């Protein structure tokens, strides 16, 4: 048997392995959504913003991940180049090892590099962008969800499955125009609307994507297969 997090997570196999449809045996596939340990910010929002010279009222877009095309770093750069022209109070706070793609050359594009504590950086932001061109089931999405930070993610792979949960705090996009619309919506949202986004993300995480929920699903699956 092969266990995938969800049906949508098979997309990369179909897209990059021509023989996958022939090899794939639907009777031998099971789907078990993953879970993670809830993330914790070790440093305060104020401390992180002070370190990177970001004002308390600055609108911060965060990204954590590899700086390559498959992860959508190119999409993020293209979006930021346009967005920063129309928003003097916006900042992009980026974590992850530099390269192969070069950072955007702009004073409000801040590269923090590889971090032991990326969760503090994420928690200090107003929205997290997950712009993958392709993805399996990106666990960073669950980590950000557990922090209660609003998320805007591309409609691909496992992202599509999580978007199906209909949390107010998780928005999807198909192209840069839609990404711009979703970010602009969050930037202009009221404190009450942002609070709802945060609460719904944390609630969804606790109800579906915690380690306890994941373990329970795995045990049920193994039991149904007669393994335990």
CSV table of C-alpha atoms in Angstrom, one decimal:
chain,number,residue,atom,x,y,z
A,1,UNK,CA,0.0,0.0,0.0
A,2,UNK,CA,1.0,3.6,-0.6
A,3,UNK,CA,-0.2,6.3,1.7
A,4,UNK,CA,-0.6,9.9,0.4
A,5,UNK,CA,-1.8,12.9,2.4
A,6,UNK,CA,-4.5,13.5,-0.1
A,7,UNK,CA,-5.5,12.8,-3.7
A,8,UNK,CA,-4.2,16.3,-4.8
A,9,UNK,CA,-0.7,15.5,-3.5
A,10,UNK,CA,-0.3,13.0,-6.4
A,11,UNK,CA,-0.2,15.9,-8.9
A,12,UNK,CA,3.6,16.1,-9.0
A,13,UNK,CA,3.8,12.4,-9.9
A,14,UNK,CA,1.3,12.7,-12.7
A,15,UNK,CA,3.1,15.8,-14.0
A,16,UNK,CA,6.7,14.6,-13.9
A,17,UNK,CA,6.5,10.8,-14.3
A,18,UNK,CA,5.0,9.6,-17.5
A,19,UNK,CA,4.6,6.0,-16.4
A,20,UNK,CA,2.9,6.9,-13.1
A,21,UNK,CA,-0.7,6.5,-14.4
A,22,UNK,CA,0.2,3.0,-15.6
A,23,UNK,CA,2.0,2.0,-12.4
A,24,UNK,CA,-0.6,3.5,-10.1
A,25,UNK,CA,-3.0,1.0,-8.5
A,26,UNK,CA,-6.0,2.8,-7.0
A,27,UNK,CA,-6.8,-0.2,-4.8
A,28,UNK,CA,-3.4,0.1,-3.2
A,29,UNK,CA,-3.6,3.8,-2.4
A,30,UNK,CA,-4.9,5.3,0.9
A,31,UNK,CA,-5.1,9.0,1.8
A,32,UNK,CA,-4.2,10.2,5.3
A,33,UNK,CA,-3.8,14.0,5.8
A,34,UNK,CA,-0.6,14.9,7.6
A,35,UNK,CA,-0.2,16.6,10.9
A,36,UNK,CA,2.6,18.5,12.7
A,37,UNK,CA,3.6,19.7,16.1
A,38,UNK,CA,2.2,23.2,16.6
A,39,UNK,CA,4.7,26.0,16.0
A,40,UNK,CA,5.8,28.4,18.6
A,41,UNK,CA,7.3,31.9,18.1
A,42,UNK,CA,10.3,32.2,20.5
A,43,UNK,CA,10.6,36.0,20.0
A,44,UNK,CA,7.9,38.7,20.0
A,45,UNK,CA,6.5,40.5,17.0
A,46,UNK,CA,8.0,43.7,18.3
A,47,UNK,CA,11.5,42.2,18.7
A,48,UNK,CA,11.6,40.7,15.2
A,49,UNK,CA,10.4,43.9,13.6
A,50,UNK,CA,12.9,46.0,15.5
A,51,UNK,CA,15.7,43.7,14.4
A,52,UNK,CA,14.9,44.1,10.7
A,53,UNK,CA,14.0,47.9,11.0
A,54,UNK,CA,10.3,47.3,10.2
A,55,UNK,CA,7.9,49.8,11.8
A,56,UNK,CA,5.2,48.4,14.1
A,57,UNK,CA,2.5,49.5,11.7
A,58,UNK,CA,4.3,48.1,8.6
A,59,UNK,CA,2.4,45.5,6.5
A,60,UNK,CA,4.6,42.5,6.4
A,61,UNK,CA,4.4,39.6,3.9
A,62,UNK,CA,6.5,36.6,4.9
A,63,UNK,CA,7.9,33.7,3.0
A,64,UNK,CA,10.0,30.8,4.3
A,65,UNK,CA,11.5,28.2,1.9
A,66,UNK,CA,14.0,27.5,-0.9
A,67,UNK,CA,14.7,30.3,-3.3
A,68,UNK,CA,13.9,28.4,-6.5
A,69,UNK,CA,11.3,28.4,-9.2
A,70,UNK,CA,9.4,25.2,-8.1
A,71,UNK,CA,8.8,26.8,-4.7
A,72,UNK,CA,7.4,30.0,-6.5
A,73,UNK,CA,10.2,32.3,-5.4
A,74,UNK,CA,10.1,33.8,-8.9
A,75,UNK,CA,6.3,34.5,-8.5
A,76,UNK,CA,6.9,36.1,-5.2
A,77,UNK,CA,9.5,38.4,-6.6
A,78,UNK,CA,7.4,39.4,-9.6
A,79,UNK,CA,4.4,40.1,-7.3
A,80,UNK,CA,6.5,42.1,-4.8
A,81,UNK,CA,8.1,44.2,-7.5
A,82,UNK,CA,4.7,45.5,-8.5
A,83,UNK,CA,3.1,45.6,-5.0
A,84,UNK,CA,5.9,47.6,-3.4
A,85,UNK,CA,5.4,50.4,-6.0
A,86,UNK,CA,1.9,51.0,-4.7
A,87,UNK,CA,2.4,50.4,-1.0
A,88,UNK,CA,5.2,52.4,0.8
A,89,UNK,CA,4.3,50.7,4.1
A,90,UNK,CA,4.7,47.2,2.8
A,91,UNK,CA,7.7,44.9,3.6
A,92,UNK,CA,8.7,41.4,2.5
A,93,UNK,CA,10.4,39.4,5.2
A,94,UNK,CA,12.1,36.3,3.6
A,95,UNK,CA,13.8,33.3,5.3
A,96,UNK,CA,15.8,30.5,3.7
A,97,UNK,CA,19.2,29.9,2.2
A,98,UNK,CA,20.0,32.3,-0.6
A,99,UNK,CA,20.2,31.0,-4.2
A,100,UNK,CA,19.9,29.8,-6.9
A,101,UNK,CA,17.5,32.7,-7.6
A,102,UNK,CA,18.6,36.2,-6.6
A,103,UNK,CA,16.6,38.4,-4.2
A,104,UNK,CA,14.6,41.4,-5.3
A,105,UNK,CA,16.7,44.5,-5.2
A,106,UNK,CA,14.5,46.7,-3.0
A,107,UNK,CA,15.0,48.3,0.5
A,108,UNK,CA,11.7,46.7,1.7
A,109,UNK,CA,12.7,43.2,0.5
A,110,UNK,CA,14.5,41.8,3.5
A,111,UNK,CA,16.4,38.5,3.4
A,112,UNK,CA,16.9,37.0,6.8
A,113,UNK,CA,18.8,33.9,5.5
A,114,UNK,CA,18.6,30.4,7.0
A,115,UNK,CA,17.1,30.5,10.5
A,116,UNK,CA,16.8,28.2,13.5
A,117,UNK,CA,13.6,29.9,14.4
A,118,UNK,CA,11.6,30.8,11.3
A,119,UNK,CA,8.4,30.7,13.2
A,120,UNK,CA,9.1,34.0,15.0
A,121,UNK,CA,9.6,35.6,11.7
A,122,UNK,CA,6.3,34.2,10.4
A,123,UNK,CA,4.5,35.2,13.5
A,124,UNK,CA,5.8,38.8,13.2
A,125,UNK,CA,4.2,39.1,9.7
A,126,UNK,CA,0.7,40.0,8.6
A,127,UNK,CA,0.4,37.3,5.9
A,128,UNK,CA,2.4,34.3,4.7
A,129,UNK,CA,2.6,33.6,1.0
A,130,UNK,CA,3.1,30.0,-0.3
A,131,UNK,CA,3.5,30.5,-4.0
A,132,UNK,CA,4.6,27.0,-5.2
A,133,UNK,CA,4.3,26.2,-8.9
A,134,UNK,CA,4.0,22.5,-7.8
A,135,UNK,CA,3.7,20.9,-4.4
A,136,UNK,CA,3.1,17.6,-2.6
A,137,UNK,CA,1.7,18.5,0.8
A,138,UNK,CA,3.8,21.4,2.2
A,139,UNK,CA,4.1,21.1,5.9
A,140,UNK,CA,5.0,24.8,6.3
A,141,UNK,CA,1.4,25.5,5.5
A,142,UNK,CA,0.3,23.6,8.6
A,143,UNK,CA,3.0,25.2,10.7
A,144,UNK,CA,1.8,28.7,9.7
A,145,UNK,CA,-1.8,27.7,10.3
A,146,UNK,CA,-0.9,26.7,13.8
A,147,UNK,CA,0.5,30.2,14.4
A,148,UNK,CA,-2.7,31.7,13.3
A,149,UNK,CA,-1.2,33.8,10.6
A,150,UNK,CA,-3.3,34.4,7.5
A,151,UNK,CA,-2.1,32.5,4.4
A,152,UNK,CA,-2.3,33.0,0.7
A,153,UNK,CA,-1.3,30.0,-1.3
A,154,UNK,CA,-1.2,28.8,-4.9
A,155,UNK,CA,-3.9,26.4,-6.0
A,156,UNK,CA,-1.7,23.4,-6.6
A,157,UNK,CA,-1.2,19.9,-5.1
A,158,UNK,CA,-1.9,19.6,-1.4
A,159,UNK,CA,-2.6,23.3,-1.2
A,160,UNK,CA,-5.9,22.7,-3.0
A,161,UNK,CA,-6.9,20.1,-0.5
A,162,UNK,CA,-6.4,22.5,2.4
A,163,UNK,CA,-8.2,25.3,0.6
A,164,UNK,CA,-11.1,23.0,0.5
A,165,UNK,CA,-11.4,23.3,4.3
A,166,UNK,CA,-12.7,26.9,3.7
A,167,UNK,CA,-10.9,28.7,6.5
A,168,UNK,CA,-11.4,32.4,6.3
A,169,UNK,CA,-7.6,32.7,7.0
A,170,UNK,CA,-6.5,30.7,3.9
A,171,UNK,CA,-6.9,32.2,0.5
A,172,UNK,CA,-5.9,30.7,-2.9
A,173,UNK,CA,-4.6,32.2,-6.1
A,174,UNK,CA,-4.1,31.0,-9.7
A,175,UNK,CA,-2.0,33.9,-11.0
A,176,UNK,CA,-0.2,37.1,-9.9
A,177,UNK,CA,-3.3,39.3,-10.4
A,178,UNK,CA,-5.3,37.1,-8.0
A,179,UNK,CA,-2.4,37.0,-5.6
A,180,UNK,CA,-2.3,40.8,-5.6
A,181,UNK,CA,-6.1,40.9,-4.9
A,182,UNK,CA,-5.8,38.5,-2.0
A,183,UNK,CA,-2.9,40.4,-0.4
A,184,UNK,CA,-4.6,43.7,-0.9
A,185,UNK,CA,-7.7,42.3,0.8
A,186,UNK,CA,-5.7,41.3,3.8
A,187,UNK,CA,-3.9,44.6,3.9
A,188,UNK,CA,-7.2,46.5,4.0
A,189,UNK,CA,-9.1,44.1,6.3
A,190,UNK,CA,-10.3,45.3,9.7
A,191,UNK,CA,-8.9,44.2,12.9
A,192,UNK,CA,-12.0,42.1,13.5
A,193,UNK,CA,-11.6,40.4,10.1
A,194,UNK,CA,-8.0,39.6,10.7
A,195,UNK,CA,-8.8,38.2,14.2
A,196,UNK,CA,-11.4,35.9,12.5
A,197,UNK,CA,-8.8,34.7,10.0
A,198,UNK,CA,-6.3,34.0,12.8
A,199,UNK,CA,-8.9,32.2,15.0
A,200,UNK,CA,-10.2,30.0,12.1
A,201,UNK,CA,-6.7,28.9,11.2
A,202,UNK,CA,-5.8,27.9,14.7
A,203,UNK,CA,-9.2,26.1,15.1
A,204,UNK,CA,-8.7,24.3,11.8
A,205,UNK,CA,-5.2,23.2,12.8
A,206,UNK,CA,-6.3,21.9,16.2
A,207,UNK,CA,-9.3,20.1,14.8
A,208,UNK,CA,-7.6,18.5,11.8
A,209,UNK,CA,-3.9,18.9,11.5
A,210,UNK,CA,-2.4,18.3,14.9
A,211,UNK,CA,-0.1,15.3,15.6
A,212,UNK,CA,-2.9,13.7,17.6
A,213,UNK,CA,-5.4,13.9,14.7
A,214,UNK,CA,-2.7,12.6,12.3
A,215,UNK,CA,-1.9,9.7,14.6
A,216,UNK,CA,-5.5,8.8,15.0
A,217,UNK,CA,-6.1,8.8,11.2
A,218,UNK,CA,-3.0,6.6,10.7
A,219,UNK,CA,-4.1,4.1,13.3
A,220,UNK,CA,-7.5,3.9,11.7
A,221,UNK,CA,-6.0,3.3,8.3
A,222,UNK,CA,-3.6,0.6,9.6
A,223,UNK,CA,-6.5,-1.0,11.4
A,224,UNK,CA,-8.6,-1.0,8.2
A,225,UNK,CA,-5.8,-2.8,6.4
A,226,UNK,CA,-5.5,-5.4,9.1
A,227,UNK,CA,-2.0,-4.3,10.1
A,228,UNK,CA,-2.9,-3.7,13.7
